[in-house]
């Protein structure tokens, strides 16, 4: 159905518009590329030639194909040249009145059967469509940046879009080698509606000085496998663009979580718009550069601590589960003597067997030597007696996520451990201060949240309470570095960094599904191909476990009392029904 597209038009030749031109021209379609004046036309031509030149240099495009591609493009500042196009896409700045004005003009230029498309990422397509005399032929065709690389395209159908028009555009997207996802005309569509709530939350976290920009970004990259941290991504998108998208989404949906964080507008007003201006949340080598350079906010190098560190040579671990076993291995491989405590001799032996298997697998994969394996095992001693932790320098508890159990354990550790020993909890959601208040040494208590599997995951969230001593924070940061982990530091509130940013986003995805706005498959596709995330939200929920996810979301809601954090009823219903994800064979999907 898409074969009738032999000539298309693109209005707006910024980075996105020029990328869309390239996509069409690469696929053998003639393109009329329009800008507002001759200078803008030349800038657009430069965008295109720079992109194709890079593709040639990387061996992804031959010189002959590059010449043919550019030969298919007619650059002009005259919109009248669009009269023979079967499809015209606008990619001008996100200003509703500007887009409506362009569509009204196009309506008088192109043939009656030509299709008009907008590349808007957040504005209502319906409002743009009604600026024409025939809104049935208007659709949204939202490409993602960089358009020649990103496979994902959101195809937006309004309540008046004709079915045949919509199908032709969807077919064209497939012809271009894209993966079209069908969505309704709702603010942010799929990808931006989910992405920008998450980005805005990260900005608020930074604005409140809860964590540094570096720690927020490192947490999401290392804890979730995201290709970029949220603040670096904001700089890439452009803070002015991000503000416009969030403001539009808020005005349409009135969701307070989409109300732009005040610091975004302040930074835009100050000209700190991200990479394109050379400064945003980070400072760059030059406007347009991706190279981050040090500024007054850059943290001091690891090891440069302002307070004396406590001596750590002997480590205690309480617990016998997967997390505890991983933590024991991490410390032993790093050269620390480790005493671990389990509830029964069978559990003690189970941990030792699991450690031996894990280290043997590391030997077979060439990740460690037989000598290193034997040395690590020799540093480990198991016991069923908490009293055997009397002379350790730090204790890390990794028992069940039950506050009553943890508080009782910390009472015991307070009585058993020597003065000055650090008491750490691996809790992922419970208040660390509640564990600290069970002791007479709250200054020595800290959160040390490893991620599973601890042997593999580089991230550790170092969580300080209002009582934690500075030297305890510095010592734990130093220990994390010495065992090969990347510490990020934050205050003691629900979710810490990773879960506080991740689970509201997952909850928003469930609400989107619940509203029948899109399918789980399309939402997952949108976030994986549109935002380059390693897993879609529903894939991730099924892996984490819907019961675990619901428990974390309830904690976040109770902590922040934010209406938007209230768990989606659909998630609660699935948990009630026993559909908990992969572990039960059914969650948002059915698993073999």
XYZ file of C-alpha atoms in Angstrom, residues 151-581:
431
model
C 14.014 1.960 14.105
C 11.003 3.115 16.048
C 8.248 5.356 14.666
C 5.059 6.267 16.511
C 2.138 6.518 14.086
C -0.566 8.649 15.699
C -4.168 8.271 14.645
C -6.662 10.944 15.675
C -10.394 10.429 16.085
C -10.907 11.826 12.580
C -8.001 10.229 10.682
C -9.300 8.083 7.827
C -8.462 4.389 8.182
C -6.963 4.082 4.690
C -4.706 7.113 5.288
C -3.499 5.648 8.533
C -2.774 2.240 6.969
C -0.824 3.837 4.118
C 1.404 5.731 6.539
C 1.950 2.641 8.650
C 2.874 0.705 5.502
C 5.287 3.461 4.484
C 7.031 3.284 7.862
C 7.518 -0.467 7.347
C 8.875 0.151 3.848
C 11.423 2.518 5.399
C 12.660 -0.328 7.609
C 11.052 1.116 10.731
C 8.964 -0.551 13.415
C 5.726 1.433 13.560
C 3.738 1.419 16.783
C 0.152 2.576 16.609
C -0.957 5.061 19.270
C -3.790 7.436 19.981
C -3.540 11.210 20.193
C -2.502 11.554 23.838
C 0.138 13.883 25.255
C 3.579 12.367 24.863
C 2.220 9.341 22.980
C 4.033 6.271 24.387
C 7.758 6.922 24.591
C 7.746 10.549 25.719
C 4.823 10.044 28.101
C 6.870 7.419 29.936
C 10.337 8.863 29.398
C 9.779 12.472 30.423
C 8.040 11.664 33.698
C 11.162 9.697 34.619
C 13.500 12.485 33.452
C 11.526 15.115 35.349
C 11.698 13.039 38.524
C 15.477 12.729 38.129
C 15.758 16.504 37.765
C 13.707 17.000 40.948
C 16.017 14.563 42.743
C 19.017 16.617 41.624
C 17.327 19.942 42.374
C 16.619 18.873 45.971
C 20.310 17.921 46.377
C 19.272 14.376 47.267
C 22.134 13.034 45.147
C 24.756 14.445 42.784
C 24.257 14.523 39.029
C 27.048 11.960 38.616
C 25.509 9.574 41.147
C 22.009 9.842 39.691
C 23.299 9.089 36.199
C 25.645 6.302 37.316
C 22.849 4.685 39.341
C 20.549 4.338 36.333
C 23.294 3.213 33.970
C 24.797 0.631 36.311
C 21.624 -0.354 38.166
C 19.280 -0.615 35.171
C 21.614 -0.955 32.191
C 20.376 2.294 30.640
C 22.603 3.650 27.850
C 22.635 7.138 29.404
C 21.843 8.641 32.767
C 18.740 10.866 32.911
C 20.565 14.174 33.379
C 23.040 13.479 30.580
C 20.052 12.541 28.408
C 18.327 15.817 29.274
C 21.448 17.658 28.095
C 21.399 15.670 24.843
C 17.702 16.330 24.191
C 18.047 19.997 25.121
C 16.559 21.493 28.259
C 14.438 23.913 26.231
C 12.946 21.042 24.247
C 12.418 19.006 27.410
C 10.669 21.942 29.077
C 8.300 22.396 26.119
C 7.430 18.684 26.064
C 6.829 18.497 29.809
C 4.821 21.724 29.823
C 2.641 20.476 26.971
C 2.101 17.114 28.652
C 1.180 18.810 31.928
C -1.283 21.177 30.281
C -3.003 18.282 28.522
C -2.982 15.697 31.293
C -2.748 17.840 34.476
C -0.479 15.202 35.991
C 1.678 16.978 38.556
C 4.538 14.577 37.827
C 4.777 16.181 34.370
C 4.916 19.743 35.717
C 8.448 20.808 34.717
C 10.825 21.035 37.670
C 11.483 24.754 38.288
C 15.217 24.407 37.739
C 14.637 23.433 34.084
C 13.047 26.784 33.257
C 15.701 28.631 35.249
C 18.487 26.917 33.335
C 16.805 27.570 29.987
C 16.399 31.251 30.877
C 20.108 31.357 31.742
C 21.004 29.845 28.352
C 22.084 26.528 29.885
C 20.233 24.327 27.404
C 22.529 21.309 27.341
C 25.070 20.107 24.815
C 23.987 22.543 22.125
C 25.011 25.528 24.261
C 27.980 23.828 25.917
C 26.391 23.836 29.378
C 23.411 22.157 30.948
C 23.515 19.833 33.913
C 27.088 19.154 32.810
C 29.703 21.379 31.163
C 30.976 20.438 27.690
C 34.180 21.169 25.796
C 32.295 23.372 23.320
C 28.732 24.003 22.139
C 27.556 20.866 20.360
C 30.335 18.735 21.857
C 29.630 15.466 23.677
C 32.849 15.719 25.725
C 32.124 16.452 29.388
C 34.733 18.617 31.132
C 35.265 19.293 34.819
C 33.447 22.191 36.445
C 32.778 23.403 39.986
C 30.341 20.542 40.602
C 32.684 17.766 39.516
C 33.304 15.428 42.478
C 36.756 14.856 43.888
C 38.632 11.753 42.750
C 37.959 8.474 44.583
C 40.104 8.187 47.660
C 40.238 11.943 48.265
C 38.268 11.935 51.537
C 38.122 14.875 53.924
C 37.719 12.709 57.039
C 39.893 9.859 58.385
C 38.657 6.419 57.332
C 37.950 3.558 59.687
C 40.147 0.492 59.313
C 38.345 -2.386 57.580
C 40.014 -5.785 57.343
C 37.464 -8.283 58.677
C 33.907 -8.393 57.351
C 30.759 -10.030 58.709
C 27.754 -11.004 56.565
C 24.412 -12.125 58.008
C 22.217 -14.191 55.707
C 22.375 -17.251 53.471
C 20.340 -16.289 50.421
C 21.477 -15.362 46.933
C 22.305 -11.774 47.843
C 24.229 -12.700 50.993
C 26.214 -15.348 49.125
C 27.117 -12.866 46.401
C 28.262 -10.265 48.939
C 30.439 -12.831 50.712
C 32.107 -13.704 47.399
C 32.669 -10.037 46.519
C 34.492 -9.321 49.784
C 36.505 -12.566 49.793
C 37.722 -12.078 46.222
C 38.812 -8.553 47.160
C 41.074 -9.899 49.915
C 38.905 -9.412 53.005
C 38.457 -12.079 55.675
C 34.730 -12.840 55.864
C 32.649 -14.450 58.612
C 29.090 -15.247 57.573
C 26.215 -16.238 59.822
C 23.348 -18.519 58.776
C 20.470 -19.894 60.835
C 21.441 -23.588 60.635
C 24.434 -25.783 59.807
C 22.687 -26.909 56.623
C 22.460 -23.264 55.552
C 26.129 -22.719 56.371
C 27.076 -25.670 54.161
C 24.700 -24.485 51.444
C 26.444 -21.126 51.285
C 29.903 -22.730 51.179
C 28.806 -25.063 48.344
C 27.286 -22.161 46.398
C 30.485 -20.147 46.797
C 32.635 -23.074 45.663
C 30.435 -23.553 42.558
C 30.479 -19.865 41.696
C 34.242 -19.556 42.045
C 34.822 -22.765 40.071
C 32.686 -21.380 37.225
C 34.813 -18.227 37.319
C 37.945 -20.376 36.955
C 36.465 -22.260 33.992
C 35.570 -18.969 32.288
C 39.049 -17.586 32.830
C 37.827 -14.815 35.145
C 39.930 -16.009 38.071
C 42.745 -18.471 38.677
C 42.731 -21.651 40.740
C 45.076 -19.978 43.228
C 42.749 -16.979 43.586
C 39.773 -19.311 44.008
C 41.502 -21.259 46.774
C 42.662 -18.063 48.492
C 39.134 -16.613 48.442
C 37.626 -19.788 49.914
C 40.296 -19.834 52.610
C 39.253 -16.335 53.726
C 35.657 -17.434 54.344
C 34.341 -18.907 57.580
C 30.722 -19.863 58.253
C 28.896 -20.070 61.585
C 25.449 -20.182 63.117
C 26.429 -17.878 66.006
C 26.000 -14.104 65.790
C 28.504 -13.845 68.647
C 31.248 -14.840 66.184
C 30.896 -11.335 64.696
C 32.349 -9.732 67.825
C 35.647 -8.701 66.227
C 34.591 -7.766 62.679
C 35.064 -4.188 61.407
C 31.851 -4.062 59.370
C 28.708 -6.226 59.291
C 26.475 -6.354 56.221
C 23.064 -7.872 56.829
C 21.205 -9.477 53.930
C 18.242 -11.121 55.633
C 14.559 -11.064 54.680
C 12.948 -7.658 53.879
C 11.004 -7.575 57.129
C 11.545 -4.543 59.330
C 10.808 -6.447 62.532
C 13.422 -9.080 61.699
C 16.015 -6.468 60.770
C 15.446 -4.356 63.894
C 15.831 -7.387 66.140
C 19.049 -8.290 64.303
C 20.465 -4.782 64.728
C 19.687 -4.860 68.451
C 21.763 -8.032 68.684
C 24.576 -6.647 66.525
C 24.704 -3.529 68.695
C 25.361 -5.691 71.737
C 27.805 -8.071 70.022
C 29.981 -5.970 67.715
C 32.961 -4.017 68.996
C 32.827 -0.222 69.376
C 33.461 1.520 66.052
C 32.252 -1.397 63.916
C 30.035 -0.297 61.036
C 26.583 -1.898 60.810
C 25.186 -1.950 57.265
C 21.869 -3.074 55.826
C 21.286 -4.174 52.225
C 17.603 -3.219 52.327
C 16.233 -1.996 49.001
C 13.155 -0.245 50.352
C 12.931 -0.184 54.153
C 14.016 2.897 56.186
C 17.631 2.571 57.275
C 16.975 4.901 60.215
C 14.569 2.345 61.692
C 17.438 -0.160 61.825
C 19.724 2.517 63.288
C 17.198 3.469 65.981
C 17.244 -0.119 67.243
C 20.872 0.433 68.297
C 22.718 2.697 70.731
C 25.127 3.662 67.934
C 22.978 5.127 65.126
C 26.020 7.033 63.894
C 27.590 3.704 62.854
C 24.584 2.448 60.841
C 24.356 2.856 57.067
C 22.631 1.399 54.036
C 24.773 -0.586 51.603
C 22.375 -1.647 48.858
C 23.982 -4.158 46.506
C 22.225 -5.155 43.285
C 21.576 -8.733 42.248
C 23.695 -10.643 41.315
C 26.174 -8.934 43.629
C 29.155 -10.657 41.989
C 28.279 -9.047 38.636
C 26.461 -5.764 39.278
C 28.836 -2.843 39.773
C 26.444 -0.546 41.600
C 26.103 -0.085 45.370
C 23.804 2.576 46.805
C 25.409 4.014 49.951
C 22.515 5.317 52.039
C 23.186 7.679 54.935
C 20.603 8.569 57.559
C 20.294 11.829 59.477
C 22.468 10.180 62.142
C 25.191 8.496 60.077
C 28.701 9.783 60.829
C 30.712 11.311 57.990
C 33.604 8.908 58.454
C 31.209 5.950 58.168
C 29.938 7.234 54.809
C 33.490 7.862 53.576
C 34.697 4.462 54.785
C 31.866 2.570 53.071
C 32.421 4.520 49.844
C 36.096 3.547 50.028
C 35.326 -0.113 50.747
C 32.917 -0.261 47.784
C 35.649 1.035 45.507
C 38.161 -1.462 46.868
C 35.843 -4.417 46.173
C 35.383 -3.220 42.573
C 32.005 -1.555 42.961
C 30.787 1.913 41.997
C 29.245 3.625 45.045
C 26.521 6.234 44.651
C 25.495 8.149 47.736
C 22.032 9.311 48.740
C 19.776 10.016 51.706
C 17.494 7.601 53.526
C 14.155 7.723 51.775
C 12.018 5.133 50.013
C 13.507 3.715 46.829
C 16.856 5.485 47.254
C 17.927 6.469 43.694
C 17.269 3.527 41.367
C 13.930 2.232 42.625
C 12.611 5.749 43.210
C 13.179 6.564 39.525
C 12.443 3.144 38.030
C 9.180 2.072 39.653
C 7.050 5.198 39.033
C 7.993 4.774 35.344
C 6.938 1.109 35.457
C 3.704 2.114 37.203
C 2.990 4.686 34.481
C 3.402 1.954 31.866
C 0.846 -0.238 33.672
C -1.589 2.687 33.805
C -1.111 3.203 30.069
C -1.960 -0.460 29.427
C -4.850 -0.318 31.880
C -6.351 2.596 29.935
C -6.207 0.515 26.721
C -4.055 3.210 25.163
C -1.641 0.648 23.729
C -0.627 -2.988 24.075
C 2.100 -4.380 26.326
C 4.027 -5.442 23.209
C 3.848 -1.992 21.631
C 4.797 -0.228 24.860
C 7.785 -2.546 25.296
C 8.788 -1.990 21.666
C 8.474 1.774 22.099
C 10.802 1.889 25.089
C 13.348 -0.589 23.728
C 13.627 0.754 20.186
C 12.642 4.374 20.855
C 14.695 4.887 24.020
C 17.299 2.110 23.649
C 16.391 0.533 27.000
C 17.565 -3.049 27.569
C 14.068 -4.263 28.465
C 10.554 -2.959 28.025
C 8.586 -2.141 31.199
C 6.407 -5.242 31.076
C 9.325 -7.545 30.382
C 11.077 -6.016 33.381
C 8.037 -6.248 35.662
C 7.684 -9.956 34.893
C 11.382 -10.505 35.657
C 11.372 -8.511 38.916
C 8.109 -10.074 40.062
C 4.796 -8.278 40.198
C 4.508 -8.838 43.962
C 7.951 -7.328 44.567
C 7.117 -4.412 42.262
C 3.815 -3.775 44.010
C 5.493 -3.782 47.428
C 8.058 -1.200 46.281
C 5.394 0.989 44.687
C 3.354 0.904 47.886
C 6.411 2.006 49.872
C 7.015 4.890 47.452
C 3.392 5.968 47.656
C 3.380 5.896 51.465
C 6.653 7.839 51.598
C 5.887 10.607 49.103
C 2.064 10.695 49.306
C 2.124 11.525 45.617
C -1.116 10.606 43.862
C 0.732 9.634 40.702
C 2.704 7.006 42.641
C -0.385 5.082 43.758
C -0.005 1.535 42.340
C -2.087 0.910 39.232
C -5.163 -1.207 40.091
C -4.281 -3.626 37.274
C -1.004 -4.470 39.003
C -2.796 -5.084 42.293
C -5.370 -7.323 40.567
C -2.691 -9.443 38.881
C -0.871 -9.928 42.196
C -4.136 -10.864 43.920
C -4.760 -13.436 41.189
C -1.316 -14.946 41.766
C 0.055 -13.799 38.407
C 3.465 -12.707 39.668
C 5.573 -12.890 36.502
